[in-house]
Short mmCIF file of C-alpha atoms in Angstrom, two decimals:
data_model
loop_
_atom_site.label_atom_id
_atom_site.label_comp_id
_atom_site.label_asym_id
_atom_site.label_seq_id
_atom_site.Cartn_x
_atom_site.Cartn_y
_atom_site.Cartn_z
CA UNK A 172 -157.57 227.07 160.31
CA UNK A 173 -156.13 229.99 161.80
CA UNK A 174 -157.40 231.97 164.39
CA UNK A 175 -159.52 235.37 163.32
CA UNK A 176 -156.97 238.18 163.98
CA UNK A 177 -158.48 241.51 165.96
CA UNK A 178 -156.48 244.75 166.20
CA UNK A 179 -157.95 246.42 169.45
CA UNK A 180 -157.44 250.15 169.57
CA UNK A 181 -157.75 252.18 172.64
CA UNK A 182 -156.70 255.43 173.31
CA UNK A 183 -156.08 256.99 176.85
CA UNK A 184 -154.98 259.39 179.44
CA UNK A 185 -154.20 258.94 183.01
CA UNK A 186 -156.40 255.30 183.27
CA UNK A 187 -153.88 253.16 183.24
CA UNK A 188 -155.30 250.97 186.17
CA UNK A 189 -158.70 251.08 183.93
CA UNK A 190 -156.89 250.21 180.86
CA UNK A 191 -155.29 247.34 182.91
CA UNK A 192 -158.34 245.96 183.96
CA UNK A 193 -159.65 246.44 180.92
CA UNK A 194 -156.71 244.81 178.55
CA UNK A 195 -157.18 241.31 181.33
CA UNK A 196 -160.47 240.97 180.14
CA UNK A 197 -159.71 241.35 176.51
CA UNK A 198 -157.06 238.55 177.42
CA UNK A 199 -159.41 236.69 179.05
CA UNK A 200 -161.60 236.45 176.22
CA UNK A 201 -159.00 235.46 173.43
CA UNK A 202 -158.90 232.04 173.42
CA UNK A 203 -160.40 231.42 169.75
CA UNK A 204 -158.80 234.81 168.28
CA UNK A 205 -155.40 236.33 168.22
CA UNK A 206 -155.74 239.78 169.77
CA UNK A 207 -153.54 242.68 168.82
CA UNK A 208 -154.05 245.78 171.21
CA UNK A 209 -152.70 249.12 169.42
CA UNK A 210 -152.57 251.79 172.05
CA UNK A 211 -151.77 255.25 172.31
CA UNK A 212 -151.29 257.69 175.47
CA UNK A 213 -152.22 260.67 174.84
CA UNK A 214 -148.75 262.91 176.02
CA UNK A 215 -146.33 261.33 178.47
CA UNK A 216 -147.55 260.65 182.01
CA UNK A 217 -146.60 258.09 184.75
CA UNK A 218 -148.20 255.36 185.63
CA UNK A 219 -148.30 253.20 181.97
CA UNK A 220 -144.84 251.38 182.86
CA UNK A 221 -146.88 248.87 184.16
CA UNK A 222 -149.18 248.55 181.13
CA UNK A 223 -146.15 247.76 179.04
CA UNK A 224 -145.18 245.26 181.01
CA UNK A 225 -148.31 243.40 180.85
CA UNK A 226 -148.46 243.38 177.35
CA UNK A 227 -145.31 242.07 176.99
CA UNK A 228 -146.37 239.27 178.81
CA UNK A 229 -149.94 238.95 177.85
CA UNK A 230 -150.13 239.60 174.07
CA UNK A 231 -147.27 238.13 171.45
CA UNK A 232 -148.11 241.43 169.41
CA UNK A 233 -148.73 244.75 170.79
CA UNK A 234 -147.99 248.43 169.76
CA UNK A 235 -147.83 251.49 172.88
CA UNK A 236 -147.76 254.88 171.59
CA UNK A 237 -146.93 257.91 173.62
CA UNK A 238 -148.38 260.98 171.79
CA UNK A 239 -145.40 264.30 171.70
CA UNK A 240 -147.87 266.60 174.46
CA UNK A 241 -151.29 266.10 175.48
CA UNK A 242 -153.54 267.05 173.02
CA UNK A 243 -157.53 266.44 174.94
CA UNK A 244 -159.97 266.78 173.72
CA UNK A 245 -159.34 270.04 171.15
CA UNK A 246 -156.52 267.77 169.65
CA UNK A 247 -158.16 264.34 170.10
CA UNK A 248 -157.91 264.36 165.93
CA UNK A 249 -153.92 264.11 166.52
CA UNK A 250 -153.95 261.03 168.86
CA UNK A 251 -156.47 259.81 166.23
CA UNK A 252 -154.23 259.63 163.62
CA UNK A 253 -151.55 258.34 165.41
CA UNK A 254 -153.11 255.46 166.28
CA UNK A 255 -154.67 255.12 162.77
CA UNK A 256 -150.76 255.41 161.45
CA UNK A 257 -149.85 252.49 163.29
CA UNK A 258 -153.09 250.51 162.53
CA UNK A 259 -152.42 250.57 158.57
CA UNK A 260 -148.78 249.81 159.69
CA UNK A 261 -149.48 246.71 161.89
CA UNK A 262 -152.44 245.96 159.19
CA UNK A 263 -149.60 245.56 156.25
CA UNK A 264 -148.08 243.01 158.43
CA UNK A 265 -150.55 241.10 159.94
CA UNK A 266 -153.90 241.74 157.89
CA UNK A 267 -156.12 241.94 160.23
CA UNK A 268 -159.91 240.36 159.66
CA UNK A 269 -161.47 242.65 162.08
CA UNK A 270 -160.90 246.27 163.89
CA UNK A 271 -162.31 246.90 167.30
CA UNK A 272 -161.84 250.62 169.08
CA UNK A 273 -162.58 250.82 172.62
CA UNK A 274 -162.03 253.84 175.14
CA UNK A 275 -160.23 252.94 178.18
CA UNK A 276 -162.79 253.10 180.81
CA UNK A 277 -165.10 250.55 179.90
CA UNK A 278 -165.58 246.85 180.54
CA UNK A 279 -166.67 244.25 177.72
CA UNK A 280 -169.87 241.97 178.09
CA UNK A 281 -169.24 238.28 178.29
CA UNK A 282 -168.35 236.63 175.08
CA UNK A 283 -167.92 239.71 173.59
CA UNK A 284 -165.40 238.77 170.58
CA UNK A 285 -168.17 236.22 169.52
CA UNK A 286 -170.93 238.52 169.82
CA UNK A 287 -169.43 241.52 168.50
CA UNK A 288 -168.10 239.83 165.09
CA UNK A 289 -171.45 237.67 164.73
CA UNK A 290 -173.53 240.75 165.10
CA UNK A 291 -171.52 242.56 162.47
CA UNK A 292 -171.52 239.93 160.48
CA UNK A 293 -175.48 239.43 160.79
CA UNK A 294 -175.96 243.14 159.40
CA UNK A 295 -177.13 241.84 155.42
CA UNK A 296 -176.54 245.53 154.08
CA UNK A 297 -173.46 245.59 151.49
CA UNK A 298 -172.81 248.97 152.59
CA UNK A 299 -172.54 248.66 156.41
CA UNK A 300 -168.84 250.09 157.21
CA UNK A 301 -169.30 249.56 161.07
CA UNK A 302 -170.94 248.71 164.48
CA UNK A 303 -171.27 250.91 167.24
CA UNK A 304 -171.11 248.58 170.39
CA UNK A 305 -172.49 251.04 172.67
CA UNK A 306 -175.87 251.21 173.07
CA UNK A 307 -176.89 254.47 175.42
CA UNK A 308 -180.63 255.33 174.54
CA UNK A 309 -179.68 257.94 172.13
CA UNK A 310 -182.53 258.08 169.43
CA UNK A 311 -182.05 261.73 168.31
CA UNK A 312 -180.63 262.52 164.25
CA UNK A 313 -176.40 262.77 164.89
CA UNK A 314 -174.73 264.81 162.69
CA UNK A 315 -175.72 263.46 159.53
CA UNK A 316 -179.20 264.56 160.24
CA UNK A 317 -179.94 260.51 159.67
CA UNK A 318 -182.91 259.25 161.64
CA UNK A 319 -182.51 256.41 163.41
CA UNK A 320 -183.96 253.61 162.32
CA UNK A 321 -185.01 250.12 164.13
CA UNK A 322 -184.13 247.31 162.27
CA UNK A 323 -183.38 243.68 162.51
CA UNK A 324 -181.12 240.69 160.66
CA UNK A 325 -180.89 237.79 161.21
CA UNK A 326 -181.32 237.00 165.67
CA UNK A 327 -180.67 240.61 166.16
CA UNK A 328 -182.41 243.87 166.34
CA UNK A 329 -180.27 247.18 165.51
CA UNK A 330 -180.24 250.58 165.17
CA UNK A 331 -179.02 252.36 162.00
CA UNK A 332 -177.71 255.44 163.61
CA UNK A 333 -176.06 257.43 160.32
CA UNK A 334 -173.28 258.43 162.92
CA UNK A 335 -170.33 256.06 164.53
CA UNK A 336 -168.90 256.85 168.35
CA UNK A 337 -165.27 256.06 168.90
CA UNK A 338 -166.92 252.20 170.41
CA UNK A 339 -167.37 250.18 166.81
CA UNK A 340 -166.42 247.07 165.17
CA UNK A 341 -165.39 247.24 161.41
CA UNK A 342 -163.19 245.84 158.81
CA UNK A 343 -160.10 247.72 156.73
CA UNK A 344 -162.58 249.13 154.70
CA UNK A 345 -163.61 251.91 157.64
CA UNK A 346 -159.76 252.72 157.51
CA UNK A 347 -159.25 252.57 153.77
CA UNK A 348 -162.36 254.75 153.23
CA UNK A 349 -161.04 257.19 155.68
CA UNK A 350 -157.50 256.86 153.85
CA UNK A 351 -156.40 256.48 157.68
CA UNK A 352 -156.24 260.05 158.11
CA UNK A 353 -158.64 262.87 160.22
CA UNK A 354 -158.48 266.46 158.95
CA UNK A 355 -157.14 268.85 161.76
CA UNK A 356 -160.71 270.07 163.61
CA UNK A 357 -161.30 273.56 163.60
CA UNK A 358 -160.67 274.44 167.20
CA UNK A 359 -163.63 276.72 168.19
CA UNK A 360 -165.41 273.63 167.66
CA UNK A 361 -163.15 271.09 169.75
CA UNK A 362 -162.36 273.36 172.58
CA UNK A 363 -165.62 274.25 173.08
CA UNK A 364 -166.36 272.36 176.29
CA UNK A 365 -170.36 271.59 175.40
CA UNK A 366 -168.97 270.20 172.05
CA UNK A 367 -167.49 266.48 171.35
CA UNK A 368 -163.91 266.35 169.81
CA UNK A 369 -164.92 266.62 165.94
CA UNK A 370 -163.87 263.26 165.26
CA UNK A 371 -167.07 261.22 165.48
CA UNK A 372 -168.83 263.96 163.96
CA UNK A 373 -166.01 264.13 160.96
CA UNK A 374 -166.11 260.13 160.65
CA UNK A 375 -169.85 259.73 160.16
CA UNK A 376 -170.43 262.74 157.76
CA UNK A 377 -167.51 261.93 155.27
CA UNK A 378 -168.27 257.74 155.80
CA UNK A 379 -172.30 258.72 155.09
CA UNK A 380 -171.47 261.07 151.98
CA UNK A 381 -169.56 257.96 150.55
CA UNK A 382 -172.87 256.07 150.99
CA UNK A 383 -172.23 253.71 153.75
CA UNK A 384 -174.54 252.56 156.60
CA UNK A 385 -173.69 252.72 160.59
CA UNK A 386 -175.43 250.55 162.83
CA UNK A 387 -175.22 250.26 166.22
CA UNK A 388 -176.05 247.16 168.69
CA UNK A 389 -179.68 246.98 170.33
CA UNK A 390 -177.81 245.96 173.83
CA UNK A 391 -174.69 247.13 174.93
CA UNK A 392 -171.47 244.97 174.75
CA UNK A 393 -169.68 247.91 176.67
CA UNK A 394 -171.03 249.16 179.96
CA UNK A 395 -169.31 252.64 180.60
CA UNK A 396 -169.73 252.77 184.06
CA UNK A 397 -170.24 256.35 186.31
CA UNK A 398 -166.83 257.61 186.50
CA UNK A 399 -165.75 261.04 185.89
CA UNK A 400 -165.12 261.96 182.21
CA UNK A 401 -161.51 262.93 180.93
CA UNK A 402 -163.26 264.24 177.95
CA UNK A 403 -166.47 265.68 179.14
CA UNK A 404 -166.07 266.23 183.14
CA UNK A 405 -168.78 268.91 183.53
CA UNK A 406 -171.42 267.31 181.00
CA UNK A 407 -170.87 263.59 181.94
CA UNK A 408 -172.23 264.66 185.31
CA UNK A 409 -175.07 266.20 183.77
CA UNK A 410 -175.85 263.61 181.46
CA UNK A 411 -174.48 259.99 182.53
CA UNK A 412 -173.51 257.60 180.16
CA UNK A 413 -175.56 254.76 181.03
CA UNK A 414 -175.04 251.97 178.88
CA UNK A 415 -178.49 249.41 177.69
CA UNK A 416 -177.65 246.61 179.08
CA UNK A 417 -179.26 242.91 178.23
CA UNK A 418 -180.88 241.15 181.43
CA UNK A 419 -180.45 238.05 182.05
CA UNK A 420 -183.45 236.07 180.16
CA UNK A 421 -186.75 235.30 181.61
CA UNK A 422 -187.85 232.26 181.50
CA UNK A 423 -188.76 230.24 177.88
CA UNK A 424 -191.60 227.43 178.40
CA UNK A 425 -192.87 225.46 175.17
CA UNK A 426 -195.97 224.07 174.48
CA UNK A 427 -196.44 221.00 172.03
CA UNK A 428 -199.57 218.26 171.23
CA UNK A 429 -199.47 215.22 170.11
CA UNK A 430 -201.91 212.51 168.43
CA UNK A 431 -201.16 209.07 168.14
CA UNK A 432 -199.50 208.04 165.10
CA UNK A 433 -196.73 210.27 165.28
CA UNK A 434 -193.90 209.01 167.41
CA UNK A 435 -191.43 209.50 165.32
CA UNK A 436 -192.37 212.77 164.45
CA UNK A 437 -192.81 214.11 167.85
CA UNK A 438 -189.20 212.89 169.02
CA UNK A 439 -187.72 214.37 166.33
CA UNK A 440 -189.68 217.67 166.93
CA UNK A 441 -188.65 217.28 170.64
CA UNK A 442 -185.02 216.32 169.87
CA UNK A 443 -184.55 219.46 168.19
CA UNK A 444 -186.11 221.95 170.38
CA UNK A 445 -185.28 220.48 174.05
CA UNK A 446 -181.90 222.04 174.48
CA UNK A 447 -183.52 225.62 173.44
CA UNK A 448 -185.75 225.69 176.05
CA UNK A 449 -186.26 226.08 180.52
CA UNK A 450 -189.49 224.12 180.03
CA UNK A 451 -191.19 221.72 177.52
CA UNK A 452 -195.23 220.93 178.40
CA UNK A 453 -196.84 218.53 175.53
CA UNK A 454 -200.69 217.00 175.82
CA UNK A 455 -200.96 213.68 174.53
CA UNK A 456 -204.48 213.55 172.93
CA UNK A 457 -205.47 210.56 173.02
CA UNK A 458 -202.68 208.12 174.00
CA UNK A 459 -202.34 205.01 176.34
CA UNK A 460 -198.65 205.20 177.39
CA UNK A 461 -196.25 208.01 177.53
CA UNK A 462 -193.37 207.85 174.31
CA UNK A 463 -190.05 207.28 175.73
CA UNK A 464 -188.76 210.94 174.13
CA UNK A 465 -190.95 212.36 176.49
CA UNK A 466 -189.20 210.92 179.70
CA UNK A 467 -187.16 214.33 180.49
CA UNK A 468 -186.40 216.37 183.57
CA UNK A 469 -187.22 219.17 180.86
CA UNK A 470 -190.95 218.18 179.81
CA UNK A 471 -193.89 218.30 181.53
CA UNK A 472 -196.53 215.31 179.82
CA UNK A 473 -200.15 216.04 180.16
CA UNK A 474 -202.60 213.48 179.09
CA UNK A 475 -206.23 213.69 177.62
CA UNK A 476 -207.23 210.25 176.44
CA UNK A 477 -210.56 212.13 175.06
CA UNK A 478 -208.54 214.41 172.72
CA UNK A 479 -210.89 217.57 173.88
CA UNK A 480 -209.34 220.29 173.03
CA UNK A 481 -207.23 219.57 169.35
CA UNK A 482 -204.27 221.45 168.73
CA UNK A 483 -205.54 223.90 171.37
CA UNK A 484 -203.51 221.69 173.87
CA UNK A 485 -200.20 223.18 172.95
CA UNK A 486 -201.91 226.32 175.08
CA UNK A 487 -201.02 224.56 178.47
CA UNK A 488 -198.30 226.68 178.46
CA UNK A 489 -200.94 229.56 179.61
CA UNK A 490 -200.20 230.88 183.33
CA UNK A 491 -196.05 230.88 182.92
CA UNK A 492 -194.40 234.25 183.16
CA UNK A 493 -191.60 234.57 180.54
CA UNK A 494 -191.10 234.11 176.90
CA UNK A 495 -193.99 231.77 175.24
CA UNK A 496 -193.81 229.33 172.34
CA UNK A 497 -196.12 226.86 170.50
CA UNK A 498 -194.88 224.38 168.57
CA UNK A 499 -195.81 221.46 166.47
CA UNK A 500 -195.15 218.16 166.71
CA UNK A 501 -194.59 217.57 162.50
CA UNK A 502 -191.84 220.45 162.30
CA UNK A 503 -187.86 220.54 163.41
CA UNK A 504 -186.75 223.29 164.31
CA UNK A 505 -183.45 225.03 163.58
CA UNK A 506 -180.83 224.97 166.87
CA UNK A 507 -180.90 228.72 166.94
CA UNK A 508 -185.13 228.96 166.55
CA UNK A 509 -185.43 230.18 170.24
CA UNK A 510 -182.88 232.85 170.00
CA UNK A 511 -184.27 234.57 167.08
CA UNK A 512 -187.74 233.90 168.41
CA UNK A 513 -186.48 235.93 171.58
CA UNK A 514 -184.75 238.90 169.31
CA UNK A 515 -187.84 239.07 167.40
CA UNK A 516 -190.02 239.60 170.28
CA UNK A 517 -187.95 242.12 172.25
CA UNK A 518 -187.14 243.74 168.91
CA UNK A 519 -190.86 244.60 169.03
CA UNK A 520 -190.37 245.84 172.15
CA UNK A 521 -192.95 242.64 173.70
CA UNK A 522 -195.93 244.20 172.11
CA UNK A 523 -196.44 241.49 169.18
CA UNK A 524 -196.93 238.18 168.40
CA UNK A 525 -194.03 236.83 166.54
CA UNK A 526 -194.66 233.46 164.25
CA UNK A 527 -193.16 232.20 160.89
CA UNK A 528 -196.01 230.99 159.08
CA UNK A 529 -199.74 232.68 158.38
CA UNK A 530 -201.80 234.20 156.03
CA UNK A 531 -203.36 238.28 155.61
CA UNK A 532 -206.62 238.22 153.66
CA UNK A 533 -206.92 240.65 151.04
CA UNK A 534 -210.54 241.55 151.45
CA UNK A 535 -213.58 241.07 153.95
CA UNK A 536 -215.75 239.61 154.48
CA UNK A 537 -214.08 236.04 153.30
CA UNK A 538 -215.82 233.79 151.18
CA UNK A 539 -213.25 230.76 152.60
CA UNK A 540 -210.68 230.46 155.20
CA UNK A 541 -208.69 227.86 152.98
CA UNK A 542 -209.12 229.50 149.32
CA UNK A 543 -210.09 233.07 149.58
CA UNK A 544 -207.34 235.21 148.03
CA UNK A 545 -204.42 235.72 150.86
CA UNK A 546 -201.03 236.21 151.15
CA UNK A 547 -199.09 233.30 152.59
CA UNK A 548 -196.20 233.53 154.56
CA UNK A 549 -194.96 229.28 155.18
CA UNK A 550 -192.49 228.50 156.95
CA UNK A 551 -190.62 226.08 155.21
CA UNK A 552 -190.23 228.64 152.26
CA UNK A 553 -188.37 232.15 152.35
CA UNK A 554 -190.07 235.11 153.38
CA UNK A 555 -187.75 237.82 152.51
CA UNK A 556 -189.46 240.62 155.12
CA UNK A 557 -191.20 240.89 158.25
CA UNK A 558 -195.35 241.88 157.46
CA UNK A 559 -198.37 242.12 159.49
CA UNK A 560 -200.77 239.08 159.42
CA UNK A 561 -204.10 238.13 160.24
CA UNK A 562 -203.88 234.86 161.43
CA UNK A 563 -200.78 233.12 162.92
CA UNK A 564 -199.80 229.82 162.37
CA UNK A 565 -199.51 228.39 165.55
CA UNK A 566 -196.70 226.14 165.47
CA UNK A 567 -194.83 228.56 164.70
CA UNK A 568 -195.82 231.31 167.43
CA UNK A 569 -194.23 232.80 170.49
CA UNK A 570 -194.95 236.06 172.34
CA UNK A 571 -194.05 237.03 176.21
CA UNK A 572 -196.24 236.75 179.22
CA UNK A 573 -196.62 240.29 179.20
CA UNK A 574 -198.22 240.69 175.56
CA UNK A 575 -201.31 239.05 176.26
CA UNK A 576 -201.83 238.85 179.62
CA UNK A 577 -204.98 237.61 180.13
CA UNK A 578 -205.11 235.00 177.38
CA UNK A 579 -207.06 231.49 178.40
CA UNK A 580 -207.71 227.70 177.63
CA UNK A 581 -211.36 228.79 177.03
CA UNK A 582 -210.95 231.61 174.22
CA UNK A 583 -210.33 228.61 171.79
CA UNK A 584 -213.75 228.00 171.42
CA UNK A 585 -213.51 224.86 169.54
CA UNK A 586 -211.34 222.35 169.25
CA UNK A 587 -208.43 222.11 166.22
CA UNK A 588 -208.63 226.23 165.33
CA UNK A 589 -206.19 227.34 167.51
CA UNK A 590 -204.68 229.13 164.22
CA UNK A 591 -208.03 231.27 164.33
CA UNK A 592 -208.74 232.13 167.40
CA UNK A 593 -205.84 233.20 168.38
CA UNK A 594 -205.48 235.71 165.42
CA UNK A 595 -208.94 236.87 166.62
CA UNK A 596 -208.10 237.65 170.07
CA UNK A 597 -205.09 239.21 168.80
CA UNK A 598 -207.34 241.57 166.33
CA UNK A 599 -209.27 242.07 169.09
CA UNK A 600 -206.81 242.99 171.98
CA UNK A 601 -205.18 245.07 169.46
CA UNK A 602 -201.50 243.12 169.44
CA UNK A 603 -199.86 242.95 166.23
CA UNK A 604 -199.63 239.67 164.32
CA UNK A 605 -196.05 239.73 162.62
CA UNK A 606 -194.83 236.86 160.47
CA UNK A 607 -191.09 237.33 160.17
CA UNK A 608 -188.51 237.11 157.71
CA UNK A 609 -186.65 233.77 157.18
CA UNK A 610 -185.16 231.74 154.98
CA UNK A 611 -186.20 228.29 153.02
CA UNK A 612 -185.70 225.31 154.88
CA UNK A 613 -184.94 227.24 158.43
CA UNK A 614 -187.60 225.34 159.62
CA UNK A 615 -188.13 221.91 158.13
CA UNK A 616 -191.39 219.74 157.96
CA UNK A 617 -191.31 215.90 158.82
CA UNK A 618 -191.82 213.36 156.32
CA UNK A 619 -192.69 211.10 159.47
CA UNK A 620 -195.92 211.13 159.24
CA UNK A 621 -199.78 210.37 157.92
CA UNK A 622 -200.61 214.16 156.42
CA UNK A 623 -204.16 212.64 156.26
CA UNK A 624 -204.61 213.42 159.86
CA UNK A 625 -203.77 216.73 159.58
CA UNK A 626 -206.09 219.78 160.64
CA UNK A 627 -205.51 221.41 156.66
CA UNK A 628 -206.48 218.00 155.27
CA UNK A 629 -209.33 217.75 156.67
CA UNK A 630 -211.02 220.83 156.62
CA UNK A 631 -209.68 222.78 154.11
CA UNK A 632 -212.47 221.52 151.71
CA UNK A 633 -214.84 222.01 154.45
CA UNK A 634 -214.14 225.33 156.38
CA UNK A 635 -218.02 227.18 156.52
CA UNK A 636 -217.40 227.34 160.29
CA UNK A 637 -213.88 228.21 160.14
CA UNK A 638 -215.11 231.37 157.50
CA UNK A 639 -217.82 232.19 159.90
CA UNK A 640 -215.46 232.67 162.75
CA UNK A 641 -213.12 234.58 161.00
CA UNK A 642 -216.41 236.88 159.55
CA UNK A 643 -217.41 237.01 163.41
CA UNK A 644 -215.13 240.44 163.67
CA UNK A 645 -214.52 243.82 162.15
CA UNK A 646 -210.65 243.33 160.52
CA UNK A 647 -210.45 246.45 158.55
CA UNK A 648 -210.55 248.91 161.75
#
């Protein structure tokens, strides 16, 4: 299999010890792909000698452009369309799989190839036509008068901006649309020196009236930096380009009970979430020894021979800091669960709980937990859109530290409801229940084990306690 081939296009003026630094990282990172940086100076200046050099020796193909005369920012159009000349050119040759533009005067997150072509690739919207990859805070309308929207696909949260910067990801298709070309900008626009160059603004408005999408990545894989503007000197220092950058990840602890009966379930529940988390803590209810899978510097074992608490025991986790998850020991989970658990969460900006399987009653009061008319989201079947819930299913559940801070061991009441009450406290502290989108068989349920034990099969034809409790609140506030 060949490697994916990139055309990287930058265009700049008087950085070339930026553009140096930044073409060694964009070296650095192209192991798996074939890189091909296009670049063109805008009007001849020293100091890009050296730049030549290095790609001679760093990059098997390469194009440098010198623009005729510096253009700026009033003819950024021209250098534009020189580089997109020579990008359709190399394109014949070499058919590229993916476009990147960068400025000159940025630096690229780590494993930024990977997560620049998987996040475009996540985007499930036929008529996406690119992906801006910085991130700055801007939420206003752009020039398309598009609002921004939140939305997410997939592991990843996005904006849909209905405008592109000169900082994207596409395929041909951006070119091909644009026939390769930018009309000349009217001038009292460009030189204006509050103004951008025309060309973003051009882009998005003829790309949108063709009906196509622009999206633009939830976290920076570009930080800009504070350095002075070529483009924009005066309003750069007036309004900084500060780039949304990811942190580095708090801390993910799991929680996980266990009966007897189900040792072969429980490894295979354990093999399959163990590498995904910083911390695994599972209550054995009701065992004499301690399973072999459970004999991991990761896992924490907590035994309660009396069984006290039910399912509730997967709530040990209560007291860590950091990203939260309860899990069942009858499910395996997919090798990317925790990562889209941890988009999902921080796409809600921490203020939900996030789960894959629950139910939202249609009226109140209920007549039965179990049969009363509901819609069902499961998680071993597709649910084709994220929707508020009622009750979480909580095997499926994770939230941060932060959401519900003051959540206890003693607000599950009694023992093998932990589905219940923790949709009630939810209702109650006002924290959204949301039961996200997946696919069929993302999650998978183990055929390991006696379903007779199971908290549905034996209540679900006697739940008059479990329909009182949910009754016990107002739901339609």
């Amino acid at each position: 299999m060949q490697p994916c081939k990139i055309a990287v296009l930058i265009t700049t003026h008087q950085r070339a010890g930026m553009l140096l630094d930044l073409l060694a990282q964009l070296s650095e990172q192209s192991r798996e792909y074939t890189i091909y940086p296009i670049i063109a100076i805008d009007g001849p200046q020293p100091g890009y000698d050296v730049v030549l050099k290095y790609l001679e020796t760093g990059f098997q193909h390469h194009s440098l452009l010198v623009n005729a005369e510096n253009g700026g920012k009033a003819r950024y159009w021209e250098l534009i369309n020189l580089i997109f000349a020579e990008a359709q050119r190399m394109n014949e040759i070499y058919s590229f799989d993916y476009f990147i533009q960068l400025p000159d005067d940025i630096s690229i997150a780590p494993d930024f190839f990977n997560e620049a072509i998987h996040q475009f690739r996540a985007i499930a919207d036929p008529r996406v036509i690119c992906l801006n990859l910085l991130n700055d805070g801007r939420t206003q309308t752009g020039w398309t008068r598009i609002q921004p929207k939140d939305v997410s696909y997939s592991r990843y949260g996005f904006i849909r901006t209905g405008w592109v910067d000169m900082c994207y990801i596409s395929t041909s298709r951006f070119f091909e649309q644009l026939h390769y070309k930018i009309k000349p900008v009217n001038l009292n626009w460009s030189a204006d020196p509050a103004r951008s160059s025309g060309v973003g603004m051009q882009i998005s408005k003829r790309l949108t009236a063709q009906g196509y999408n622009m999206y633009m990545v939830f976290y920076s894989l570009v930080d800009h930096g504070t350095h002075t503007s070529q483009m924009h000197p005066q309003h750069r220092k007036e309004v900084p380009l500060v780039a949304k950058i990811k942190q580095p990840r708090d801390k993910v602890t799991a929680g996980m009970a266990t009966i007897p009966g189900r040792e072969k379930s429980l490894r295979d529940a354990v093999n399959s979430i163990i590498n995904q988390v910083d911390e695994l803590i599972i209550t054995l209810n009701g065992h004499q020894s301690i399973p072999d899978c459970l004999k991991h510097e990761k896992i924490k074992v907590i035994s309660d021979p009396g069984n006290s608490r039910g399912d509730a025991a997967k709530f040990a986790i209560l007291g860590a800091q950091g990203y939260l998850f309860t899990l069942d020991d009858d499910l395996i989970y997919p090798s990317d669960y925790i990562a889209v658990m941890i988009a999902k969460i921080d796409f809600y900006s921490r203020k939900a709980l996030i789960c894959h399987h629950g139910r939202f009653f249609h009226n109140f009061p209920v007549k039965s937990y179990y049969h009363s008319p509901a819609r069902i989201v499961r998680c071993t079947d597709q649910n084709h859109k994220d929707q508020v819930l009622h009750i979480p299913g909580t095997g499926v559940s994770g939230w941060h530290s932060s959401t519900l801070p003051h959540l206890a061991i003693n607000h599950f009441y009694i023992p093998n409801m932990s589905d219940i009450w923790m949709g009630i406290y939810c209702k109650i502290n006002q924290v959204q229940v949301i039961g996200c989108e997946h696919k069929k068989y993302w999650i998978q349920e183990n055929s390991a084990y006696d379903r007779k034990g199971a908290i549905y099969a034996r209540y679900n034809r006697n739940d008059a306690f479990q329909t009182l409790s949910i009754n016990s609140i107002e739901w339609m506030q």
